[in-house]
PDB file of C-alpha atoms in Angstrom:
ATOM      1  CA  MET A   1       0.000   0.000   0.000  1.00 80.00           C
ATOM      2  CA  SER A   2       1.491   3.337  -1.062  1.00 92.00           C
ATOM      3  CA  LEU A   3       1.780   6.284   1.268  1.00 98.00           C
ATOM      4  CA  PRO A   4      -0.375   9.397   0.598  1.00 98.00           C
ATOM      5  CA  LEU A   5       2.605  11.598  -0.275  1.00 98.00           C
ATOM      6  CA  GLU A   6       4.811   8.990  -1.915  1.00 98.00           C
ATOM      7  CA  GLY A   7       6.664  10.412  -4.920  1.00 98.00           C
ATOM      8  CA  LEU A   8       6.042  14.007  -3.826  1.00 98.00           C
ATOM      9  CA  SER A   9       8.546  16.562  -2.597  1.00 98.00           C
ATOM     10  CA  ALA A  10       8.048  19.250   0.022  1.00 99.00           C
ATOM     11  CA  ILE A  11       9.588  22.317   1.604  1.00 99.00           C
ATOM     12  CA  VAL A  12       8.911  23.168   5.237  1.00 98.00           C
ATOM     13  CA  THR A  13      10.236  26.502   6.486  1.00 98.00           C
ATOM     14  CA  GLY A  14      11.220  27.058  10.097  1.00 97.00           C
ATOM     15  CA  ALA A  15      11.453  23.290  10.413  1.00 98.00           C
ATOM     16  CA  GLY A  16      14.379  22.967  12.784  1.00 97.00           C
ATOM     17  CA  ARG A  17      12.192  22.990  15.888  1.00 95.00           C
ATOM     18  CA  GLY A  18       8.620  23.156  17.137  1.00 94.00           C
ATOM     19  CA  LEU A  19       5.759  23.167  14.667  1.00 97.00           C
ATOM     20  CA  GLY A  20       7.940  23.096  11.560  1.00 97.00           C
ATOM     21  CA  ARG A  21       9.870  20.091  12.807  1.00 98.00           C
ATOM     22  CA  ALA A  22       6.648  18.192  13.575  1.00 97.00           C
ATOM     23  CA  GLU A  23       5.279  19.099  10.139  1.00 98.00           C
ATOM     24  CA  ALA A  24       8.449  18.018   8.324  1.00 98.00           C
ATOM     25  CA  LEU A  25       8.469  14.693  10.176  1.00 98.00           C
ATOM     26  CA  GLU A  26       4.797  14.118   9.354  1.00 98.00           C
ATOM     27  CA  LEU A  27       5.239  14.855   5.647  1.00 98.00           C
ATOM     28  CA  ALA A  28       8.194  12.466   5.564  1.00 98.00           C
ATOM     29  CA  ARG A  29       6.207   9.821   7.440  1.00 98.00           C
ATOM     30  CA  LEU A  30       3.511  10.119   4.771  1.00 98.00           C
ATOM     31  CA  GLY A  31       6.107   9.532   2.064  1.00 98.00           C
ATOM     32  CA  ALA A  32       7.311  12.968   0.932  1.00 98.00           C
ATOM     33  CA  ALA A  33      10.931  13.897   0.334  1.00 98.00           C
ATOM     34  CA  VAL A  34      11.524  17.026   2.403  1.00 98.00           C
ATOM     35  CA  VAL A  35      13.731  20.103   2.271  1.00 98.00           C
ATOM     36  CA  VAL A  36      14.077  21.109   5.920  1.00 98.00           C
ATOM     37  CA  ASN A  37      14.594  24.857   6.104  1.00 98.00           C
ATOM     38  CA  ASP A  38      15.752  26.585   9.273  1.00 97.00           C
ATOM     39  CA  PHE A  39      17.691  29.830   9.317  1.00 96.00           C
ATOM     40  CA  GLY A  40      20.858  30.295  11.287  1.00 85.00           C
ATOM     41  CA  GLN A  41      23.513  27.714  10.462  1.00 57.00           C
ATOM     42  CA  PRO A  42      25.769  27.499   7.378  1.00 54.00           C
ATOM     43  CA  GLY A  43      24.380  24.997   4.929  1.00 45.00           C
ATOM     44  CA  ARG A  44      22.744  24.291   1.603  1.00 45.00           C
ATOM     45  CA  ASP A  45      22.032  27.925   0.751  1.00 45.00           C
ATOM     46  CA  GLY A  46      25.517  28.237  -0.740  1.00 42.00           C
ATOM     47  CA  SER A  47      27.094  29.825   2.328  1.00 44.00           C
ATOM     48  CA  GLY A  48      29.125  26.775   3.325  1.00 44.00           C
ATOM     49  CA  PRO A  49      28.904  23.100   4.197  1.00 46.00           C
ATOM     50  CA  ALA A  50      25.936  21.874   6.223  1.00 47.00           C
ATOM     51  CA  SER A  51      26.595  21.736   9.930  1.00 54.00           C
ATOM     52  CA  ALA A  52      24.783  19.823  12.606  1.00 72.00           C
ATOM     53  CA  GLY A  53      22.380  22.702  13.194  1.00 94.00           C
ATOM     54  CA  PRO A  54      18.623  22.273  13.659  1.00 97.00           C
ATOM     55  CA  ALA A  55      17.876  21.854   9.931  1.00 97.00           C
ATOM     56  CA  GLU A  56      20.480  19.114   9.519  1.00 97.00           C
ATOM     57  CA  GLN A  57      19.380  17.419  12.740  1.00 97.00           C
ATOM     58  CA  VAL A  58      15.771  17.151  11.544  1.00 98.00           C
ATOM     59  CA  ALA A  59      16.888  16.038   8.076  1.00 98.00           C
ATOM     60  CA  GLU A  60      19.029  13.342   9.694  1.00 98.00           C
ATOM     61  CA  GLU A  61      16.103  12.276  11.864  1.00 98.00           C
ATOM     62  CA  ILE A  62      14.030  11.796   8.717  1.00 98.00           C
ATOM     63  CA  ARG A  63      16.778   9.865   6.962  1.00 98.00           C
ATOM     64  CA  THR A  64      17.330   7.635   9.989  1.00 98.00           C
ATOM     65  CA  ALA A  65      13.637   6.745   9.886  1.00 98.00           C
ATOM     66  CA  GLY A  66      14.029   5.684   6.244  1.00 98.00           C
ATOM     67  CA  GLY A  67      12.895   8.901   4.581  1.00 98.00           C
ATOM     68  CA  THR A  68      14.549  11.401   2.261  1.00 98.00           C
ATOM     69  CA  ALA A  69      15.523  14.875   3.407  1.00 98.00           C
ATOM     70  CA  VAL A  70      18.080  17.630   2.853  1.00 98.00           C
ATOM     71  CA  PRO A  71      18.706  20.734   4.969  1.00 98.00           C
ATOM     72  CA  HIS A  72      18.582  24.353   3.886  1.00 98.00           C
ATOM     73  CA  THR A  73      19.667  27.145   6.207  1.00 97.00           C
ATOM     74  CA  GLY A  74      18.861  30.276   4.227  1.00 97.00           C
ATOM     75  CA  ASP A  75      16.646  33.153   5.305  1.00 98.00           C
ATOM     76  CA  VAL A  76      13.203  32.864   3.671  1.00 98.00           C
ATOM     77  CA  ALA A  77      12.618  36.576   4.303  1.00 98.00           C
ATOM     78  CA  ASP A  78      15.469  37.248   1.842  1.00 98.00           C
ATOM     79  CA  PHE A  79      14.086  37.170  -1.705  1.00 98.00           C
ATOM     80  CA  ARG A  80      17.192  35.635  -3.246  1.00 98.00           C
ATOM     81  CA  GLN A  81      17.616  32.963  -0.602  1.00 98.00           C
ATOM     82  CA  ALA A  82      13.945  32.002  -0.853  1.00 98.00           C
ATOM     83  CA  GLY A  83      14.467  31.455  -4.567  1.00 98.00           C
ATOM     84  CA  GLU A  84      17.488  29.285  -3.796  1.00 98.00           C
ATOM     85  CA  LEU A  85      15.353  27.225  -1.419  1.00 98.00           C
ATOM     86  CA  VAL A  86      12.832  26.417  -4.139  1.00 98.00           C
ATOM     87  CA  ARG A  87      15.607  25.695  -6.643  1.00 98.00           C
ATOM     88  CA  LEU A  88      17.224  23.319  -4.153  1.00 98.00           C
ATOM     89  CA  ALA A  89      14.018  21.278  -3.924  1.00 98.00           C
ATOM     90  CA  VAL A  90      13.761  21.099  -7.715  1.00 98.00           C
ATOM     91  CA  GLU A  91      17.427  20.169  -8.117  1.00 98.00           C
ATOM     92  CA  GLU A  92      17.337  17.504  -5.400  1.00 98.00           C
ATOM     93  CA  PHE A  93      13.959  15.930  -6.180  1.00 98.00           C
ATOM     94  CA  GLY A  94      13.195  16.926  -9.782  1.00 98.00           C
ATOM     95  CA  LYS A  95      10.222  19.094  -8.861  1.00 98.00           C
ATOM     96  CA  LEU A  96       8.442  20.770  -5.968  1.00 98.00           C
ATOM     97  CA  ASP A  97       4.950  19.635  -4.975  1.00 99.00           C
ATOM     98  CA  ILE A  98       4.304  20.963  -1.473  1.00 99.00           C
ATOM     99  CA  LEU A  99       5.218  24.206   0.275  1.00 99.00           C
ATOM    100  CA  VAL A 100       4.589  24.598   3.995  1.00 98.00           C
ATOM    101  CA  ASN A 101       5.333  28.115   5.253  1.00 98.00           C
ATOM    102  CA  ASN A 102       5.895  28.102   9.000  1.00 97.00           C
ATOM    103  CA  ALA A 103       8.948  30.266   9.781  1.00 96.00           C
ATOM    104  CA  GLY A 104       8.300  33.141  12.151  1.00 96.00           C
ATOM    105  CA  ILE A 105       9.430  35.210  15.124  1.00 96.00           C
ATOM    106  CA  LEU A 106       7.776  37.149  17.954  1.00 95.00           C
ATOM    107  CA  ARG A 107       8.540  40.685  19.107  1.00 97.00           C
ATOM    108  CA  ASP A 108       5.573  41.340  21.400  1.00 96.00           C
ATOM    109  CA  ARG A 109       4.792  44.824  22.671  1.00 97.00           C
ATOM    110  CA  MET A 110       1.789  47.134  22.950  1.00 98.00           C
ATOM    111  CA  VAL A 111       1.280  49.352  19.915  1.00 98.00           C
ATOM    112  CA  PHE A 112       2.118  52.536  21.827  1.00 98.00           C
ATOM    113  CA  SER A 113       5.495  51.093  22.885  1.00 98.00           C
ATOM    114  CA  MET A 114       6.518  49.183  19.763  1.00 98.00           C
ATOM    115  CA  THR A 115       9.698  50.171  17.966  1.00 98.00           C
ATOM    116  CA  GLU A 116      10.042  50.417  14.215  1.00 98.00           C
ATOM    117  CA  ASP A 117      12.429  47.462  14.190  1.00 98.00           C
ATOM    118  CA  GLU A 118      10.017  45.307  16.212  1.00 98.00           C
ATOM    119  CA  TRP A 119       7.334  46.040  13.628  1.00 98.00           C
ATOM    120  CA  ASP A 120       9.535  45.609  10.576  1.00 98.00           C
ATOM    121  CA  SER A 121      11.255  42.402  11.670  1.00 98.00           C
ATOM    122  CA  VAL A 122       8.009  40.539  12.358  1.00 98.00           C
ATOM    123  CA  ILE A 123       6.366  41.688   9.116  1.00 98.00           C
ATOM    124  CA  ARG A 124       9.531  40.748   7.230  1.00 98.00           C
ATOM    125  CA  VAL A 125       9.888  37.207   8.547  1.00 98.00           C
ATOM    126  CA  HIS A 126       6.215  36.237   8.596  1.00 98.00           C
ATOM    127  CA  LEU A 127       4.553  38.087   5.729  1.00 98.00           C
ATOM    128  CA  LYS A 128       7.448  38.722   3.359  1.00 98.00           C
ATOM    129  CA  GLY A 129       8.831  35.253   4.107  1.00 98.00           C
ATOM    130  CA  HIS A 130       5.504  33.671   3.101  1.00 98.00           C
ATOM    131  CA  PHE A 131       5.388  35.790  -0.068  1.00 98.00           C
ATOM    132  CA  ASN A 132       8.967  35.043  -1.100  1.00 98.00           C
ATOM    133  CA  THR A 133       8.669  31.257  -1.073  1.00 98.00           C
ATOM    134  CA  THR A 134       5.157  31.389  -2.545  1.00 98.00           C
ATOM    135  CA  ARG A 135       6.338  33.564  -5.404  1.00 98.00           C
ATOM    136  CA  PHE A 136       9.073  31.156  -6.505  1.00 98.00           C
ATOM    137  CA  ALA A 137       6.970  28.029  -5.948  1.00 99.00           C
ATOM    138  CA  ALA A 138       4.097  29.577  -7.917  1.00 98.00           C
ATOM    139  CA  ALA A 139       6.401  30.401 -10.828  1.00 98.00           C
ATOM    140  CA  HIS A 140       7.681  26.805 -10.791  1.00 98.00           C
ATOM    141  CA  TRP A 141       4.167  25.354 -10.952  1.00 98.00           C
ATOM    142  CA  ARG A 142       3.025  27.813 -13.628  1.00 98.00           C
ATOM    143  CA  GLU A 143       6.005  26.976 -15.826  1.00 98.00           C
ATOM    144  CA  ARG A 144       5.476  23.235 -15.382  1.00 98.00           C
ATOM    145  CA  SER A 145       1.769  23.545 -16.142  1.00 98.00           C
ATOM    146  CA  LYS A 146       2.386  25.569 -19.286  1.00 98.00           C
ATOM    147  CA  ALA A 147       5.041  23.124 -20.479  1.00 98.00           C
ATOM    148  CA  ALA A 148       2.778  20.131 -19.859  1.00 97.00           C
ATOM    149  CA  GLY A 149      -0.369  21.787 -21.173  1.00 98.00           C
ATOM    150  CA  THR A 150      -2.283  20.556 -18.150  1.00 98.00           C
ATOM    151  CA  ALA A 151      -2.673  21.079 -14.425  1.00 98.00           C
ATOM    152  CA  VAL A 152       0.139  19.981 -12.106  1.00 98.00           C
ATOM    153  CA  TYR A 153       0.217  18.946  -8.462  1.00 98.00           C
ATOM    154  CA  GLY A 154       0.803  21.803  -6.037  1.00 98.00           C
ATOM    155  CA  ARG A 155      -0.074  22.385  -2.403  1.00 99.00           C
ATOM    156  CA  ILE A 156       0.595  25.431  -0.225  1.00 99.00           C
ATOM    157  CA  VAL A 157      -0.100  25.371   3.508  1.00 99.00           C
ATOM    158  CA  ASN A 158       0.441  28.741   5.156  1.00 98.00           C
ATOM    159  CA  THR A 159       0.505  29.594   8.847  1.00 98.00           C
ATOM    160  CA  SER A 160      -1.640  32.350  10.311  1.00 98.00           C
ATOM    161  CA  SER A 161      -2.698  32.681  13.952  1.00 97.00           C
ATOM    162  CA  GLU A 162      -5.639  33.141  16.290  1.00 96.00           C
ATOM    163  CA  ALA A 163      -3.934  36.453  17.120  1.00 95.00           C
ATOM    164  CA  PHE A 164      -5.310  37.691  13.795  1.00 96.00           C
ATOM    165  CA  VAL A 165      -8.746  36.083  14.133  1.00 96.00           C
ATOM    166  CA  ALA A 166      -9.411  36.993  17.762  1.00 95.00           C
ATOM    167  CA  GLY A 167      -7.239  40.063  18.144  1.00 94.00           C
ATOM    168  CA  SER A 168      -4.183  40.239  20.380  1.00 94.00           C
ATOM    169  CA  ALA A 169      -3.608  43.520  22.201  1.00 95.00           C
ATOM    170  CA  GLY A 170       0.074  42.922  22.808  1.00 96.00           C
ATOM    171  CA  GLN A 171       0.910  41.687  19.311  1.00 97.00           C
ATOM    172  CA  PRO A 172      -0.034  44.351  16.731  1.00 97.00           C
ATOM    173  CA  ASN A 173       2.898  43.403  14.477  1.00 98.00           C
ATOM    174  CA  TYR A 174       2.215  39.666  14.695  1.00 97.00           C
ATOM    175  CA  ALA A 175      -1.560  40.031  14.266  1.00 97.00           C
ATOM    176  CA  ALA A 176      -1.065  42.276  11.242  1.00 98.00           C
ATOM    177  CA  ALA A 177       1.433  39.894   9.642  1.00 98.00           C
ATOM    178  CA  LYS A 178      -0.835  36.905  10.224  1.00 98.00           C
ATOM    179  CA  GLY A 179      -3.829  38.764   8.803  1.00 98.00           C
ATOM    180  CA  GLY A 180      -1.761  39.612   5.750  1.00 98.00           C
ATOM    181  CA  ILE A 181      -0.919  35.935   5.332  1.00 98.00           C
ATOM    182  CA  VAL A 182      -4.639  35.111   5.141  1.00 98.00           C
ATOM    183  CA  GLY A 183      -5.051  37.697   2.378  1.00 98.00           C
ATOM    184  CA  LEU A 184      -1.983  36.348   0.580  1.00 98.00           C
ATOM    185  CA  THR A 185      -3.390  32.820   0.818  1.00 98.00           C
ATOM    186  CA  THR A 186      -6.848  33.586  -0.558  1.00 98.00           C
ATOM    187  CA  SER A 187      -5.329  35.627  -3.412  1.00 98.00           C
ATOM    188  CA  THR A 188      -2.875  32.820  -4.199  1.00 98.00           C
ATOM    189  CA  ALA A 189      -5.643  30.225  -4.078  1.00 98.00           C
ATOM    190  CA  LEU A 190      -7.583  32.051  -6.786  1.00 98.00           C
ATOM    191  CA  ALA A 191      -4.511  32.806  -8.905  1.00 98.00           C
ATOM    192  CA  LEU A 192      -3.117  29.267  -8.969  1.00 98.00           C
ATOM    193  CA  ALA A 193      -6.276  27.139  -9.080  1.00 98.00           C
ATOM    194  CA  LYS A 194      -6.147  26.825 -12.864  1.00 98.00           C
ATOM    195  CA  TYR A 195      -2.666  25.305 -12.600  1.00 98.00           C
ATOM    196  CA  GLY A 196      -3.826  22.578 -10.204  1.00 98.00           C
ATOM    197  CA  VAL A 197      -2.446  24.260  -7.077  1.00 98.00           C
ATOM    198  CA  THR A 198      -4.332  24.751  -3.810  1.00 98.00           C
ATOM    199  CA  ALA A 199      -3.442  27.204  -1.046  1.00 98.00           C
ATOM    200  CA  ASN A 200      -4.872  26.986   2.455  1.00 98.00           C
ATOM    201  CA  VAL A 201      -4.003  28.556   5.788  1.00 98.00           C
ATOM    202  CA  ILE A 202      -4.045  27.194   9.315  1.00 98.00           C
ATOM    203  CA  CYS A 203      -4.183  28.894  12.710  1.00 98.00           C
ATOM    204  CA  PRO A 204      -2.314  26.471  14.966  1.00 97.00           C
ATOM    205  CA  ARG A 205      -2.047  26.663  18.726  1.00 94.00           C
ATOM    206  CA  ALA A 206       1.076  24.925  19.986  1.00 86.00           C
ATOM    207  CA  ARG A 207       3.666  25.138  22.714  1.00 84.00           C
ATOM    208  CA  THR A 208       6.993  25.828  21.019  1.00 60.00           C
ATOM    209  CA  ARG A 209      10.161  27.708  21.838  1.00 62.00           C
ATOM    210  CA  MET A 210       8.608  30.798  20.256  1.00 55.00           C
ATOM    211  CA  THR A 211       5.372  30.586  22.275  1.00 51.00           C
ATOM    212  CA  GLU A 212       6.564  29.140  25.578  1.00 53.00           C
ATOM    213  CA  ASP A 213       5.961  32.431  27.381  1.00 54.00           C
ATOM    214  CA  VAL A 214       2.536  32.897  25.748  1.00 50.00           C
ATOM    215  CA  PHE A 215       1.305  29.475  26.865  1.00 49.00           C
ATOM    216  CA  ALA A 216       3.119  29.224  30.181  1.00 49.00           C
ATOM    217  CA  GLY A 217       0.849  27.556  32.747  1.00 51.00           C
ATOM    218  CA  LEU A 218      -1.748  26.424  30.209  1.00 51.00           C
ATOM    219  CA  ARG A 219      -0.952  22.712  30.309  1.00 56.00           C
ATOM    220  CA  GLU A 220      -4.125  20.803  31.095  1.00 52.00           C
ATOM    221  CA  PRO A 221      -3.991  18.272  33.950  1.00 46.00           C
ATOM    222  CA  GLY A 222      -3.750  14.561  33.293  1.00 59.00           C
ATOM    223  CA  GLU A 223      -1.508  12.061  31.573  1.00 64.00           C
ATOM    224  CA  GLY A 224      -0.750  11.760  27.883  1.00 68.00           C
ATOM    225  CA  LEU A 225       0.097  14.180  25.121  1.00 77.00           C
ATOM    226  CA  ASP A 226       0.191  17.878  25.975  1.00 79.00           C
ATOM    227  CA  PRO A 227      -2.923  19.464  24.395  1.00 85.00           C
ATOM    228  CA  LEU A 228      -0.601  22.130  23.023  1.00 89.00           C
ATOM    229  CA  ALA A 229       1.913  19.704  21.506  1.00 93.00           C
ATOM    230  CA  PRO A 230       2.886  20.430  17.862  1.00 94.00           C
ATOM    231  CA  ALA A 231       1.987  16.800  17.122  1.00 94.00           C
ATOM    232  CA  HIS A 232      -1.684  17.852  17.189  1.00 96.00           C
ATOM    233  CA  VAL A 233      -1.112  20.239  14.272  1.00 97.00           C
ATOM    234  CA  ALA A 234       1.107  18.201  11.937  1.00 98.00           C
ATOM    235  CA  PRO A 235      -1.546  15.689  10.754  1.00 98.00           C
ATOM    236  CA  LEU A 236      -3.729  18.483   9.356  1.00 98.00           C
ATOM    237  CA  VAL A 237      -0.763  19.839   7.412  1.00 98.00           C
ATOM    238  CA  GLY A 238      -0.099  16.368   6.038  1.00 98.00           C
ATOM    239  CA  TYR A 239      -3.721  16.022   5.009  1.00 98.00           C
ATOM    240  CA  LEU A 240      -3.906  19.444   3.315  1.00 98.00           C
ATOM    241  CA  ALA A 241      -0.736  18.530   1.402  1.00 98.00           C
ATOM    242  CA  SER A 242      -2.261  15.287   0.139  1.00 98.00           C
ATOM    243  CA  PRO A 243      -4.263  14.344  -2.971  1.00 98.00           C
ATOM    244  CA  ALA A 244      -7.300  13.804  -0.723  1.00 98.00           C
ATOM    245  CA  ALA A 245      -7.491  17.576  -0.107  1.00 98.00           C
ATOM    246  CA  ALA A 246      -7.696  18.518  -3.803  1.00 98.00           C
ATOM    247  CA  GLY A 247     -11.153  20.031  -3.259  1.00 98.00           C
ATOM    248  CA  ILE A 248     -10.046  22.304  -0.402  1.00 98.00           C
ATOM    249  CA  ASN A 249      -8.750  25.686  -1.533  1.00 98.00           C
ATOM    250  CA  GLY A 250      -8.555  29.149   0.004  1.00 98.00           C
ATOM    251  CA  GLN A 251      -9.746  27.911   3.402  1.00 98.00           C
ATOM    252  CA  LEU A 252      -8.859  28.893   6.983  1.00 98.00           C
ATOM    253  CA  LEU A 253      -8.749  26.228   9.692  1.00 98.00           C
ATOM    254  CA  VAL A 254      -7.942  26.432  13.407  1.00 98.00           C
ATOM    255  CA  VAL A 255      -6.152  23.400  14.832  1.00 97.00           C
ATOM    256  CA  HIS A 256      -4.927  22.365  18.281  1.00 96.00           C
ATOM    257  CA  GLY A 257      -5.397  19.728  20.966  1.00 93.00           C
ATOM    258  CA  GLY A 258      -7.121  17.079  18.857  1.00 93.00           C
ATOM    259  CA  MET A 259      -9.541  19.600  17.297  1.00 96.00           C
ATOM    260  CA  VAL A 260      -9.942  21.164  13.863  1.00 97.00           C
ATOM    261  CA  ALA A 261     -12.361  24.061  13.352  1.00 97.00           C
ATOM    262  CA  VAL A 262     -13.307  25.330   9.888  1.00 98.00           C
ATOM    263  CA  LEU A 263     -13.799  29.096   9.977  1.00 97.00           C
ATOM    264  CA  GLU A 264     -16.471  30.647   7.802  1.00 96.00           C
ATOM    265  CA  ARG A 265     -15.696  33.587   5.557  1.00 94.00           C
ATOM    266  CA  PRO A 266     -16.924  37.048   6.629  1.00 93.00           C
ATOM    267  CA  ARG A 267     -20.548  37.752   5.830  1.00 95.00           C
ATOM    268  CA  VAL A 268     -22.442  41.030   5.504  1.00 96.00           C
ATOM    269  CA  ALA A 269     -24.198  41.726   8.814  1.00 95.00           C
ATOM    270  CA  ALA A 270     -26.068  44.882   7.772  1.00 97.00           C
ATOM    271  CA  LYS A 271     -26.444  47.183   4.786  1.00 98.00           C
ATOM    272  CA  PHE A 272     -27.579  50.792   4.665  1.00 98.00           C
ATOM    273  CA  ASP A 273     -28.567  52.810   1.586  1.00 98.00           C
ATOM    274  CA  SER A 274     -28.571  56.574   1.373  1.00 98.00           C
ATOM    275  CA  LYS A 275     -31.889  58.162   0.466  1.00 96.00           C
ATOM    276  CA  GLN A 276     -29.929  60.896  -1.291  1.00 95.00           C
ATOM    277  CA  GLU A 277     -27.239  60.852  -3.961  1.00 97.00           C
ATOM    278  CA  THR A 278     -24.671  60.248  -1.257  1.00 98.00           C
ATOM    279  CA  PHE A 279     -24.574  59.994   2.524  1.00 98.00           C
ATOM    280  CA  SER A 280     -24.501  63.027   4.755  1.00 98.00           C
ATOM    281  CA  TYR A 281     -23.088  63.079   8.272  1.00 98.00           C
ATOM    282  CA  ASP A 282     -26.599  63.362   9.762  1.00 98.00           C
ATOM    283  CA  GLU A 283     -27.929  60.410   7.773  1.00 98.00           C
ATOM    284  CA  LEU A 284     -25.002  58.204   8.801  1.00 98.00           C
ATOM    285  CA  ASP A 285     -25.510  59.276  12.416  1.00 98.00           C
ATOM    286  CA  ALA A 286     -29.187  58.334  12.217  1.00 98.00           C
ATOM    287  CA  LEU A 287     -28.405  54.892  10.771  1.00 98.00           C
ATOM    288  CA  LEU A 288     -25.105  53.713  12.230  1.00 98.00           C
ATOM    289  CA  THR A 289     -25.282  55.103  15.760  1.00 98.00           C
ATOM    290  CA  PRO A 290     -28.424  53.129  16.764  1.00 98.00           C
ATOM    291  CA  HIS A 291     -27.170  50.070  14.891  1.00 97.00           C
ATOM    292  CA  TYR A 292     -23.987  49.888  16.935  1.00 96.00           C
ATOM    293  CA  ALA A 293     -25.744  50.915  20.132  1.00 96.00           C
ATOM    294  CA  ALA A 294     -27.767  47.706  19.826  1.00 96.00           C
ATOM    295  CA  ARG A 295     -24.672  45.546  19.422  1.00 95.00           C
ATOM    296  CA  PRO A 296     -22.884  43.978  22.411  1.00 94.00           C
ATOM    297  CA  ARG A 297     -20.595  46.452  24.130  1.00 92.00           C
ATOM    298  CA  GLY A 298     -16.954  45.877  23.293  1.00 90.00           C
ATOM    299  CA  GLU A 299     -17.696  43.715  20.257  1.00 93.00           C
ATOM    300  CA  THR A 300     -15.330  44.240  17.328  1.00 94.00           C
ATOM    301  CA  PHE A 301     -14.670  42.502  14.028  1.00 94.00           C
ATOM    302  CA  ALA A 302     -12.341  40.175  15.941  1.00 95.00           C
ATOM    303  CA  ALA A 303     -13.809  36.779  16.863  1.00 94.00           C
ATOM    304  CA  ALA A 304     -12.546  36.284  20.417  1.00 92.00           C
ATOM    305  CA  GLU A 305     -14.776  33.224  20.848  1.00 93.00           C
ATOM    306  CA  VAL A 306     -12.325  31.283  18.713  1.00 95.00           C
ATOM    307  CA  LEU A 307      -9.982  31.274  21.698  1.00 94.00           C
ATOM    308  CA  ALA A 308     -12.514  29.220  23.670  1.00 93.00           C
ATOM    309  CA  LEU A 309     -12.571  26.356  21.154  1.00 94.00           C
ATOM    310  CA  ARG A 310     -11.693  23.009  22.692  1.00 92.00           C
ATOM    311  CA  ARG A 311     -12.026  19.382  21.759  1.00 91.00           C
ATOM    312  CA  GLY A 312     -15.521  18.411  22.889  1.00 84.00           C
TER     313      GLY A 312
END
């Protein structure tokens, strides 16, 4: 019996630890050959021989288990290095089939205290990093599709966050970057559908090195797997990367602790028409002020109830 991802190749960014590591291991377990990307050590980006850094350690873990993997230690937020990452996958495995964007950093601070660098660095790694790899992978799939005269196999799984969905007062940079990733994903899903490529986005909740302070003290009592273990997230990524998920495109899913929630797209809650050629201040006051006065106090566009989701 063949494995779901047998014969396919994948890139996982930020895969040296935490969520990315769990995702890379899961894709390999399902049969994919994996490029394990993790920034910080000299390696397959052309900057020197691979060392035993996190990317090489995860790649070796995959190979020891009987899989196929190579490390890449370039910076996905650098346009050139992101292109080299995609080229490495094509050179090593003949083609690229799956792109999992996971790499990210945190620089938490309230908006009135945030520095320019704290804003720029988070937007760069998360949002620009997702764009960079997507851009080169998309070009690869478009070229292959045009050459073949038919659709090809392509899967993108991007990583957003509940910080975008529910709002996060101390993470304006992170929430903005993760919201941008949702927009990037839905745009990409529409642009690449005709080439056979799907693009979906997940909002994972997991205890990793990056989030250990955020989730400190949230371990639920009892034996067994931590409800915030990355192992709860990886199977969904493997599924979305598989042929079985061909009909899923441009979707947003929340995943953690043995639970997957499918989020609905925004819907129009109310509509107001001017009785004149255009609205006046007084007309808007007469329509919108009572409308919002009747809404729950403190309610915003953010869906804070998502944070209360648990396996039932």
